[in-house]
C-alpha angles and dihedrals in degrees: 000000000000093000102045087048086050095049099047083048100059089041086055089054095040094056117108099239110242119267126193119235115287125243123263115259103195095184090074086049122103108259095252093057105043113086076063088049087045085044097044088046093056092050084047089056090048085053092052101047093045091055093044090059089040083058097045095039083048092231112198112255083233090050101036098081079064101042092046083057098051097047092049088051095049096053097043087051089057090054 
């Protein structure tokens, strides 16, 4: 059973921890591609928003998919 233990040990500390993904820099996309990477950065930035009030406002797991949405649509009906 040591060994097992050992080795699950050493492949928990081995593991890569999880990112999210990273934000668009559309200044490293080709020109032709960069007002959707200026467009996908900006949703990006809504995302992010919209999580960071689901966190401080301690939204349920089972409640934060809906939350998420109405804050998106919100926002996208201010703009």
């Amino acid at each position: 059973m040591k060994p097992f233990l050992f080795i699950a040990a050493i492949a928990l500390l081995a593991m890569a921890p999880a990112r999210s993904q990273a934000l668009v820099d559309p200044s490293k996309v080709a020109p032709e591609y960069r007002e959707a990477a200026e467009k996908r950065r900006a949703e990006q930035l809504r995302q992010r928003e919209c999580a960071l009030k689901a966190d401080l406002e301690k939204v349920l797991p089972r409640d934060r998919t809906a939350f998420l949405n109405r804050c998106l649509d919100t926002m996208a009906a201010r703009q």
